[in-house]
C-alpha cells in the first residue's frame, strides 16, 4: 500500500475504536468480492500478496458504516483482551464458539429485529425464560428454520437470531446447525449462555417468564408482528 494511503488510513484507524481495523479489513474484502469469488486459492494468495490498489476513502467509509450497524457488544468480543491473564481464555473461546456473543442490553435495544431462540430442555424453559423467547428442541428445528428465514427476509437480512442455552457448547452446536441451513446473523446472548439463568436475570434487571411454550410465541418484526408457529 502506498505510504500516503497508509497515512490516510492511520488518521482514521488510530483515533477510532479498537475494532475499526477489523471492519476496514472486511470492507477491503467486500471491495474485491467478485474478484476473490472468481479466483482459486492460489490466485487469492497472489492477489493479497501483491495487495492491489484500494480506495482508502471508500473502504474507511464502509468500515465506519459497518461499525455503526453492528451491535457494540459483538465487536467487544472480537478483539483480544489487553490483560495477558485473560488472553488464554479468550483464545479458547474464539476457537470453540463459531458465532459472536451479544449482550442482553443490545438484545433489548434491538428487540424489534431480534428473535430469541432458547435451546435448553423444555423443562428448564418452563421454569423461566426470557420474554418472547421460543424454545427450540431438535424435533422443532425443521419447523422453525423456514420461519426464521422469513423473519430475516422481512427485515432485509438485518434480523438477529440470539441463542439462549444451558452451556456454551450447546449454543455453539445449535448455531452451527442454523448457519448450515442458511440462517444469518446468529449470535449467543452472553449473560444467558451458561449457568443459572435466574441469577443472570437478576443481574440484568429483568423478570423471567414461566408460561408454557405455546404455538403463538411472538417475535417483534421490522414490519408489524411475526408469529413463529412452533
PDB file of N, CA, C and O in Angstrom, residues 138-206:
ATOM      1  N   UNK A 138     -34.532 -30.162  19.124  1.00  0.00           N
ATOM      2  CA  UNK A 138     -34.162 -30.741  17.813  1.00  0.00           C
ATOM      3  C   UNK A 138     -35.367 -31.139  16.968  1.00  0.00           C
ATOM      4  O   UNK A 138     -35.340 -31.005  15.743  1.00  0.00           O
ATOM      5  N   UNK A 139     -36.431 -31.613  17.605  1.00  0.00           N
ATOM      6  CA  UNK A 139     -37.609 -32.045  16.860  1.00  0.00           C
ATOM      7  C   UNK A 139     -38.351 -30.886  16.198  1.00  0.00           C
ATOM      8  O   UNK A 139     -39.111 -31.077  15.256  1.00  0.00           O
ATOM      9  N   UNK A 140     -38.129 -29.661  16.704  1.00  0.00           N
ATOM     10  CA  UNK A 140     -38.815 -28.490  16.153  1.00  0.00           C
ATOM     11  C   UNK A 140     -37.973 -27.730  15.136  1.00  0.00           C
ATOM     12  O   UNK A 140     -38.443 -26.779  14.523  1.00  0.00           O
ATOM     13  N   UNK A 141     -36.713 -28.143  14.982  1.00  0.00           N
ATOM     14  CA  UNK A 141     -35.787 -27.396  14.142  1.00  0.00           C
ATOM     15  C   UNK A 141     -36.323 -27.206  12.726  1.00  0.00           C
ATOM     16  O   UNK A 141     -36.263 -26.117  12.163  1.00  0.00           O
ATOM     17  N   UNK A 142     -36.861 -28.273  12.135  1.00  0.00           N
ATOM     18  CA  UNK A 142     -37.308 -28.197  10.745  1.00  0.00           C
ATOM     19  C   UNK A 142     -38.474 -27.228  10.574  1.00  0.00           C
ATOM     20  O   UNK A 142     -38.644 -26.626   9.503  1.00  0.00           O
ATOM     21  N   UNK A 143     -39.306 -27.063  11.624  1.00  0.00           N
ATOM     22  CA  UNK A 143     -40.443 -26.141  11.547  1.00  0.00           C
ATOM     23  C   UNK A 143     -40.006 -24.695  11.732  1.00  0.00           C
ATOM     24  O   UNK A 143     -40.558 -23.781  11.115  1.00  0.00           O
ATOM     25  N   UNK A 144     -39.013 -24.478  12.582  1.00  0.00           N
ATOM     26  CA  UNK A 144     -38.617 -23.111  12.936  1.00  0.00           C
ATOM     27  C   UNK A 144     -37.753 -22.463  11.864  1.00  0.00           C
ATOM     28  O   UNK A 144     -37.889 -21.267  11.587  1.00  0.00           O
ATOM     29  N   UNK A 145     -36.867 -23.232  11.226  1.00  0.00           N
ATOM     30  CA  UNK A 145     -35.918 -22.643  10.277  1.00  0.00           C
ATOM     31  C   UNK A 145     -36.601 -21.874   9.145  1.00  0.00           C
ATOM     32  O   UNK A 145     -36.202 -20.738   8.843  1.00  0.00           O
ATOM     33  N   UNK A 146     -37.645 -22.417   8.489  1.00  0.00           N
ATOM     34  CA  UNK A 146     -38.312 -21.614   7.440  1.00  0.00           C
ATOM     35  C   UNK A 146     -38.884 -20.312   7.977  1.00  0.00           C
ATOM     36  O   UNK A 146     -38.853 -19.283   7.284  1.00  0.00           O
ATOM     37  N   UNK A 147     -39.411 -20.337   9.217  1.00  0.00           N
ATOM     38  CA  UNK A 147     -39.955 -19.119   9.810  1.00  0.00           C
ATOM     39  C   UNK A 147     -38.857 -18.100  10.101  1.00  0.00           C
ATOM     40  O   UNK A 147     -39.054 -16.893   9.927  1.00  0.00           O
ATOM     41  N   UNK A 148     -37.706 -18.592  10.556  1.00  0.00           N
ATOM     42  CA  UNK A 148     -36.586 -17.685  10.813  1.00  0.00           C
ATOM     43  C   UNK A 148     -36.108 -17.042   9.512  1.00  0.00           C
ATOM     44  O   UNK A 148     -35.753 -15.856   9.488  1.00  0.00           O
ATOM     45  N   UNK A 149     -36.101 -17.809   8.437  1.00  0.00           N
ATOM     46  CA  UNK A 149     -35.702 -17.255   7.139  1.00  0.00           C
ATOM     47  C   UNK A 149     -36.684 -16.175   6.690  1.00  0.00           C
ATOM     48  O   UNK A 149     -36.271 -15.121   6.188  1.00  0.00           O
ATOM     49  N   UNK A 150     -37.981 -16.415   6.897  1.00  0.00           N
ATOM     50  CA  UNK A 150     -38.995 -15.404   6.563  1.00  0.00           C
ATOM     51  C   UNK A 150     -38.780 -14.143   7.392  1.00  0.00           C
ATOM     52  O   UNK A 150     -38.892 -13.014   6.890  1.00  0.00           O
ATOM     53  N   UNK A 151     -38.489 -14.347   8.664  1.00  0.00           N
ATOM     54  CA  UNK A 151     -38.255 -13.222   9.576  1.00  0.00           C
ATOM     55  C   UNK A 151     -37.075 -12.390   9.099  1.00  0.00           C
ATOM     56  O   UNK A 151     -37.121 -11.157   9.081  1.00  0.00           O
ATOM     57  N   UNK A 152     -35.995 -13.053   8.664  1.00  0.00           N
ATOM     58  CA  UNK A 152     -34.824 -12.319   8.201  1.00  0.00           C
ATOM     59  C   UNK A 152     -35.094 -11.626   6.864  1.00  0.00           C
ATOM     60  O   UNK A 152     -34.631 -10.505   6.646  1.00  0.00           O
ATOM     61  N   UNK A 153     -35.849 -12.259   5.997  1.00  0.00           N
ATOM     62  CA  UNK A 153     -36.202 -11.626   4.717  1.00  0.00           C
ATOM     63  C   UNK A 153     -37.029 -10.377   4.965  1.00  0.00           C
ATOM     64  O   UNK A 153     -36.828  -9.334   4.323  1.00  0.00           O
ATOM     65  N   UNK A 154     -37.958 -10.449   5.933  1.00  0.00           N
ATOM     66  CA  UNK A 154     -38.818  -9.301   6.226  1.00  0.00           C
ATOM     67  C   UNK A 154     -38.033  -8.116   6.775  1.00  0.00           C
ATOM     68  O   UNK A 154     -38.500  -6.984   6.740  1.00  0.00           O
ATOM     69  N   UNK A 155     -36.838  -8.378   7.297  1.00  0.00           N
ATOM     70  CA  UNK A 155     -36.020  -7.305   7.873  1.00  0.00           C
ATOM     71  C   UNK A 155     -34.850  -6.943   6.961  1.00  0.00           C
ATOM     72  O   UNK A 155     -33.882  -6.329   7.413  1.00  0.00           O
ATOM     73  N   UNK A 156     -34.941  -7.359   5.682  1.00  0.00           N
ATOM     74  CA  UNK A 156     -33.854  -7.107   4.725  1.00  0.00           C
ATOM     75  C   UNK A 156     -32.537  -7.702   5.204  1.00  0.00           C
ATOM     76  O   UNK A 156     -31.465  -7.093   5.067  1.00  0.00           O
ATOM     77  N   UNK A 157     -32.635  -8.890   5.822  1.00  0.00           N
ATOM     78  CA  UNK A 157     -31.476  -9.673   6.291  1.00  0.00           C
ATOM     79  C   UNK A 157     -30.744  -9.026   7.457  1.00  0.00           C
ATOM     80  O   UNK A 157     -29.600  -9.385   7.750  1.00  0.00           O
ATOM     81  N   UNK A 158     -31.366  -8.072   8.147  1.00  0.00           N
ATOM     82  CA  UNK A 158     -30.719  -7.457   9.305  1.00  0.00           C
ATOM     83  C   UNK A 158     -31.139  -8.110  10.619  1.00  0.00           C
ATOM     84  O   UNK A 158     -30.577  -7.811  11.667  1.00  0.00           O
ATOM     85  N   UNK A 159     -32.130  -9.009  10.576  1.00  0.00           N
ATOM     86  CA  UNK A 159     -32.627  -9.620  11.806  1.00  0.00           C
ATOM     87  C   UNK A 159     -31.541 -10.444  12.486  1.00  0.00           C
ATOM     88  O   UNK A 159     -30.736 -11.119  11.848  1.00  0.00           O
ATOM     89  N   UNK A 160     -31.528 -10.375  13.813  1.00  0.00           N
ATOM     90  CA  UNK A 160     -30.553 -11.101  14.621  1.00  0.00           C
ATOM     91  C   UNK A 160     -31.230 -12.309  15.251  1.00  0.00           C
ATOM     92  O   UNK A 160     -32.341 -12.209  15.766  1.00  0.00           O
ATOM     93  N   UNK A 161     -30.569 -13.455  15.211  1.00  0.00           N
ATOM     94  CA  UNK A 161     -31.046 -14.661  15.867  1.00  0.00           C
ATOM     95  C   UNK A 161     -30.173 -14.858  17.100  1.00  0.00           C
ATOM     96  O   UNK A 161     -28.988 -15.186  16.989  1.00  0.00           O
ATOM     97  N   UNK A 162     -30.742 -14.624  18.280  1.00  0.00           N
ATOM     98  CA  UNK A 162     -29.980 -14.654  19.527  1.00  0.00           C
ATOM     99  C   UNK A 162     -30.265 -15.948  20.284  1.00  0.00           C
ATOM    100  O   UNK A 162     -31.413 -16.252  20.596  1.00  0.00           O
ATOM    101  N   UNK A 163     -29.201 -16.699  20.579  1.00  0.00           N
ATOM    102  CA  UNK A 163     -29.320 -18.014  21.195  1.00  0.00           C
ATOM    103  C   UNK A 163     -29.191 -17.922  22.716  1.00  0.00           C
ATOM    104  O   UNK A 163     -28.315 -17.233  23.245  1.00  0.00           O
ATOM    105  N   UNK A 164     -30.082 -18.646  23.408  1.00  0.00           N
ATOM    106  CA  UNK A 164     -30.024 -18.820  24.858  1.00  0.00           C
ATOM    107  C   UNK A 164     -29.782 -20.302  25.115  1.00  0.00           C
ATOM    108  O   UNK A 164     -30.410 -21.156  24.478  1.00  0.00           O
ATOM    109  N   UNK A 165     -28.867 -20.635  26.036  1.00  0.00           N
ATOM    110  CA  UNK A 165     -28.522 -22.038  26.240  1.00  0.00           C
ATOM    111  C   UNK A 165     -28.143 -22.319  27.690  1.00  0.00           C
ATOM    112  O   UNK A 165     -27.958 -21.400  28.487  1.00  0.00           O
ATOM    113  N   UNK A 166     -28.034 -23.617  27.996  1.00  0.00           N
ATOM    114  CA  UNK A 166     -27.592 -24.032  29.327  1.00  0.00           C
ATOM    115  C   UNK A 166     -26.085 -23.942  29.452  1.00  0.00           C
ATOM    116  O   UNK A 166     -25.549 -23.722  30.539  1.00  0.00           O
ATOM    117  N   UNK A 167     -25.382 -24.163  28.335  1.00  0.00           N
ATOM    118  CA  UNK A 167     -23.925 -24.052  28.330  1.00  0.00           C
ATOM    119  C   UNK A 167     -23.474 -23.689  26.917  1.00  0.00           C
ATOM    120  O   UNK A 167     -24.214 -23.853  25.945  1.00  0.00           O
ATOM    121  N   UNK A 168     -22.248 -23.183  26.803  1.00  0.00           N
ATOM    122  CA  UNK A 168     -21.783 -22.625  25.539  1.00  0.00           C
ATOM    123  C   UNK A 168     -21.639 -23.676  24.442  1.00  0.00           C
ATOM    124  O   UNK A 168     -21.853 -23.383  23.262  1.00  0.00           O
ATOM    125  N   UNK A 169     -21.289 -24.905  24.800  1.00  0.00           N
ATOM    126  CA  UNK A 169     -21.166 -25.940  23.764  1.00  0.00           C
ATOM    127  C   UNK A 169     -22.521 -26.240  23.136  1.00  0.00           C
ATOM    128  O   UNK A 169     -22.620 -26.500  21.929  1.00  0.00           O
ATOM    129  N   UNK A 170     -23.574 -26.177  23.948  1.00  0.00           N
ATOM    130  CA  UNK A 170     -24.935 -26.371  23.439  1.00  0.00           C
ATOM    131  C   UNK A 170     -25.299 -25.250  22.466  1.00  0.00           C
ATOM    132  O   UNK A 170     -25.844 -25.499  21.386  1.00  0.00           O
ATOM    133  N   UNK A 171     -24.988 -24.018  22.852  1.00  0.00           N
ATOM    134  CA  UNK A 171     -25.269 -22.869  21.991  1.00  0.00           C
ATOM    135  C   UNK A 171     -24.469 -22.948  20.693  1.00  0.00           C
ATOM    136  O   UNK A 171     -24.976 -22.643  19.607  1.00  0.00           O
ATOM    137  N   UNK A 172     -23.219 -23.388  20.789  1.00  0.00           N
ATOM    138  CA  UNK A 172     -22.366 -23.493  19.608  1.00  0.00           C
ATOM    139  C   UNK A 172     -22.908 -24.522  18.628  1.00  0.00           C
ATOM    140  O   UNK A 172     -22.929 -24.300  17.417  1.00  0.00           O
ATOM    141  N   UNK A 173     -23.352 -25.662  19.157  1.00  0.00           N
ATOM    142  CA  UNK A 173     -23.867 -26.733  18.309  1.00  0.00           C
ATOM    143  C   UNK A 173     -25.097 -26.280  17.524  1.00  0.00           C
ATOM    144  O   UNK A 173     -25.199 -26.502  16.315  1.00  0.00           O
ATOM    145  N   UNK A 174     -26.023 -25.598  18.213  1.00  0.00           N
ATOM    146  CA  UNK A 174     -27.246 -25.134  17.552  1.00  0.00           C
ATOM    147  C   UNK A 174     -26.923 -24.038  16.539  1.00  0.00           C
ATOM    148  O   UNK A 174     -27.460 -24.023  15.433  1.00  0.00           O
ATOM    149  N   UNK A 175     -26.040 -23.115  16.910  1.00  0.00           N
ATOM    150  CA  UNK A 175     -25.702 -22.021  15.999  1.00  0.00           C
ATOM    151  C   UNK A 175     -25.052 -22.538  14.720  1.00  0.00           C
ATOM    152  O   UNK A 175     -25.296 -22.015  13.631  1.00  0.00           O
ATOM    153  N   UNK A 176     -24.245 -23.594  14.842  1.00  0.00           N
ATOM    154  CA  UNK A 176     -23.647 -24.196  13.650  1.00  0.00           C
ATOM    155  C   UNK A 176     -24.711 -24.809  12.752  1.00  0.00           C
ATOM    156  O   UNK A 176     -24.654 -24.688  11.521  1.00  0.00           O
ATOM    157  N   UNK A 177     -25.695 -25.477  13.356  1.00  0.00           N
ATOM    158  CA  UNK A 177     -26.779 -26.085  12.581  1.00  0.00           C
ATOM    159  C   UNK A 177     -27.601 -25.016  11.871  1.00  0.00           C
ATOM    160  O   UNK A 177     -27.983 -25.183  10.714  1.00  0.00           O
ATOM    161  N   UNK A 178     -27.877 -23.914  12.573  1.00  0.00           N
ATOM    162  CA  UNK A 178     -28.643 -22.835  11.947  1.00  0.00           C
ATOM    163  C   UNK A 178     -27.867 -22.220  10.790  1.00  0.00           C
ATOM    164  O   UNK A 178     -28.423 -21.943   9.725  1.00  0.00           O
ATOM    165  N   UNK A 179     -26.566 -22.011  11.000  1.00  0.00           N
ATOM    166  CA  UNK A 179     -25.731 -21.457   9.946  1.00  0.00           C
ATOM    167  C   UNK A 179     -25.674 -22.359   8.729  1.00  0.00           C
ATOM    168  O   UNK A 179     -25.698 -21.891   7.584  1.00  0.00           O
ATOM    169  N   UNK A 180     -25.612 -23.669   8.971  1.00  0.00           N
ATOM    170  CA  UNK A 180     -25.573 -24.631   7.870  1.00  0.00           C
ATOM    171  C   UNK A 180     -26.861 -24.611   7.048  1.00  0.00           C
ATOM    172  O   UNK A 180     -26.862 -24.972   5.872  1.00  0.00           O
ATOM    173  N   UNK A 181     -27.956 -24.159   7.671  1.00  0.00           N
ATOM    174  CA  UNK A 181     -29.246 -24.066   6.986  1.00  0.00           C
ATOM    175  C   UNK A 181     -29.476 -22.690   6.359  1.00  0.00           C
ATOM    176  O   UNK A 181     -30.571 -22.392   5.888  1.00  0.00           O
ATOM    177  N   UNK A 182     -28.449 -21.849   6.377  1.00  0.00           N
ATOM    178  CA  UNK A 182     -28.553 -20.543   5.726  1.00  0.00           C
ATOM    179  C   UNK A 182     -29.088 -19.431   6.606  1.00  0.00           C
ATOM    180  O   UNK A 182     -29.403 -18.335   6.111  1.00  0.00           O
ATOM    181  N   UNK A 183     -29.200 -19.676   7.915  1.00  0.00           N
ATOM    182  CA  UNK A 183     -29.652 -18.623   8.829  1.00  0.00           C
ATOM    183  C   UNK A 183     -28.478 -17.702   9.125  1.00  0.00           C
ATOM    184  O   UNK A 183     -27.412 -18.150   9.553  1.00  0.00           O
ATOM    185  N   UNK A 184     -28.674 -16.412   8.913  1.00  0.00           N
ATOM    186  CA  UNK A 184     -27.598 -15.432   9.087  1.00  0.00           C
ATOM    187  C   UNK A 184     -27.722 -14.712  10.432  1.00  0.00           C
ATOM    188  O   UNK A 184     -28.724 -14.801  11.117  1.00  0.00           O
ATOM    189  N   UNK A 185     -26.662 -13.990  10.777  1.00  0.00           N
ATOM    190  CA  UNK A 185     -26.645 -13.107  11.950  1.00  0.00           C
ATOM    191  C   UNK A 185     -26.986 -13.845  13.244  1.00  0.00           C
ATOM    192  O   UNK A 185     -27.715 -13.347  14.103  1.00  0.00           O
ATOM    193  N   UNK A 186     -26.456 -15.068  13.383  1.00  0.00           N
ATOM    194  CA  UNK A 186     -26.673 -15.836  14.604  1.00  0.00           C
ATOM    195  C   UNK A 186     -25.643 -15.425  15.642  1.00  0.00           C
ATOM    196  O   UNK A 186     -24.458 -15.282  15.341  1.00  0.00           O
ATOM    197  N   UNK A 187     -26.081 -15.223  16.867  1.00  0.00           N
ATOM    198  CA  UNK A 187     -25.163 -14.906  17.952  1.00  0.00           C
ATOM    199  C   UNK A 187     -25.696 -15.514  19.253  1.00  0.00           C
ATOM    200  O   UNK A 187     -26.803 -16.048  19.293  1.00  0.00           O
ATOM    201  N   UNK A 188     -24.894 -15.432  20.295  1.00  0.00           N
ATOM    202  CA  UNK A 188     -25.237 -16.023  21.587  1.00  0.00           C
ATOM    203  C   UNK A 188     -25.346 -14.911  22.619  1.00  0.00           C
ATOM    204  O   UNK A 188     -24.458 -14.056  22.708  1.00  0.00           O
ATOM    205  N   UNK A 189     -26.439 -14.911  23.385  1.00  0.00           N
ATOM    206  CA  UNK A 189     -26.586 -13.902  24.437  1.00  0.00           C
ATOM    207  C   UNK A 189     -25.629 -14.260  25.570  1.00  0.00           C
ATOM    208  O   UNK A 189     -25.787 -15.293  26.230  1.00  0.00           O
ATOM    209  N   UNK A 190     -24.643 -13.423  25.791  1.00  0.00           N
ATOM    210  CA  UNK A 190     -23.533 -13.758  26.696  1.00  0.00           C
ATOM    211  C   UNK A 190     -24.013 -14.083  28.102  1.00  0.00           C
ATOM    212  O   UNK A 190     -23.589 -15.072  28.704  1.00  0.00           O
ATOM    213  N   UNK A 191     -24.907 -13.250  28.652  1.00  0.00           N
ATOM    214  CA  UNK A 191     -25.346 -13.449  30.037  1.00  0.00           C
ATOM    215  C   UNK A 191     -26.184 -14.711  30.207  1.00  0.00           C
ATOM    216  O   UNK A 191     -26.333 -15.217  31.332  1.00  0.00           O
ATOM    217  N   UNK A 192     -26.741 -15.210  29.102  1.00  0.00           N
ATOM    218  CA  UNK A 192     -27.625 -16.374  29.176  1.00  0.00           C
ATOM    219  C   UNK A 192     -27.092 -17.525  28.314  1.00  0.00           C
ATOM    220  O   UNK A 192     -27.851 -18.237  27.675  1.00  0.00           O
ATOM    221  N   UNK A 193     -25.761 -17.696  28.327  1.00  0.00           N
ATOM    222  CA  UNK A 193     -25.142 -18.765  27.539  1.00  0.00           C
ATOM    223  C   UNK A 193     -24.726 -19.946  28.405  1.00  0.00           C
ATOM    224  O   UNK A 193     -24.297 -20.975  27.887  1.00  0.00           O
ATOM    225  N   UNK A 194     -24.836 -19.810  29.714  1.00  0.00           N
ATOM    226  CA  UNK A 194     -24.473 -20.907  30.616  1.00  0.00           C
ATOM    227  C   UNK A 194     -24.923 -20.543  32.036  1.00  0.00           C
ATOM    228  O   UNK A 194     -25.311 -19.406  32.308  1.00  0.00           O
ATOM    229  N   UNK A 195     -24.872 -21.537  32.910  1.00  0.00           N
ATOM    230  CA  UNK A 195     -25.140 -21.293  34.318  1.00  0.00           C
ATOM    231  C   UNK A 195     -26.598 -21.042  34.656  1.00  0.00           C
ATOM    232  O   UNK A 195     -27.510 -21.409  33.914  1.00  0.00           O
ATOM    233  N   UNK A 196     -26.795 -20.374  35.783  1.00  0.00           N
ATOM    234  CA  UNK A 196     -28.125 -20.126  36.340  1.00  0.00           C
ATOM    235  C   UNK A 196     -28.761 -18.910  35.681  1.00  0.00           C
ATOM    236  O   UNK A 196     -28.311 -17.786  35.879  1.00  0.00           O
ATOM    237  N   UNK A 197     -29.817 -19.136  34.935  1.00  0.00           N
ATOM    238  CA  UNK A 197     -30.466 -18.032  34.228  1.00  0.00           C
ATOM    239  C   UNK A 197     -31.213 -17.105  35.183  1.00  0.00           C
ATOM    240  O   UNK A 197     -31.371 -15.918  34.898  1.00  0.00           O
ATOM    241  N   UNK A 198     -31.663 -17.630  36.308  1.00  0.00           N
ATOM    242  CA  UNK A 198     -32.361 -16.788  37.273  1.00  0.00           C
ATOM    243  C   UNK A 198     -31.414 -15.737  37.841  1.00  0.00           C
ATOM    244  O   UNK A 198     -31.773 -14.555  37.953  1.00  0.00           O
ATOM    245  N   UNK A 199     -30.204 -16.150  38.162  1.00  0.00           N
ATOM    246  CA  UNK A 199     -29.203 -15.199  38.661  1.00  0.00           C
ATOM    247  C   UNK A 199     -28.834 -14.192  37.585  1.00  0.00           C
ATOM    248  O   UNK A 199     -28.667 -13.003  37.867  1.00  0.00           O
ATOM    249  N   UNK A 200     -28.722 -14.674  36.351  1.00  0.00           N
ATOM    250  CA  UNK A 200     -28.393 -13.777  35.231  1.00  0.00           C
ATOM    251  C   UNK A 200     -29.489 -12.744  35.038  1.00  0.00           C
ATOM    252  O   UNK A 200     -29.216 -11.564  34.771  1.00  0.00           O
ATOM    253  N   UNK A 201     -30.744 -13.179  35.187  1.00  0.00           N
ATOM    254  CA  UNK A 201     -31.875 -12.261  35.034  1.00  0.00           C
ATOM    255  C   UNK A 201     -31.846 -11.183  36.104  1.00  0.00           C
ATOM    256  O   UNK A 201     -32.139 -10.009  35.833  1.00  0.00           O
ATOM    257  N   UNK A 202     -31.483 -11.556  37.321  1.00  0.00           N
ATOM    258  CA  UNK A 202     -31.385 -10.577  38.401  1.00  0.00           C
ATOM    259  C   UNK A 202     -30.286  -9.563  38.107  1.00  0.00           C
ATOM    260  O   UNK A 202     -30.437  -8.363  38.379  1.00  0.00           O
ATOM    261  N   UNK A 203     -29.178 -10.038  37.535  1.00  0.00           N
ATOM    262  CA  UNK A 203     -28.061  -9.142  37.234  1.00  0.00           C
ATOM    263  C   UNK A 203     -28.419  -8.113  36.173  1.00  0.00           C
ATOM    264  O   UNK A 203     -27.985  -6.958  36.242  1.00  0.00           O
ATOM    265  N   UNK A 204     -29.203  -8.531  35.174  1.00  0.00           N
ATOM    266  CA  UNK A 204     -29.561  -7.596  34.093  1.00  0.00           C
ATOM    267  C   UNK A 204     -30.871  -6.869  34.390  1.00  0.00           C
ATOM    268  O   UNK A 204     -31.298  -6.021  33.605  1.00  0.00           O
ATOM    269  N   UNK A 205     -31.515  -7.216  35.504  1.00  0.00           N
ATOM    270  CA  UNK A 205     -32.704  -6.481  35.935  1.00  0.00           C
ATOM    271  C   UNK A 205     -33.979  -6.805  35.191  1.00  0.00           C
ATOM    272  O   UNK A 205     -34.788  -5.909  34.917  1.00  0.00           O
ATOM    273  N   UNK A 206     -34.188  -8.086  34.863  1.00  0.00           N
ATOM    274  CA  UNK A 206     -35.441  -8.464  34.220  1.00  0.00           C
ATOM    275  C   UNK A 206     -36.070  -9.622  34.991  1.00  0.00           C
ATOM    276  O   UNK A 206     -35.415 -10.274  35.799  1.00  0.00           O
TER     277      UNK A 206
END
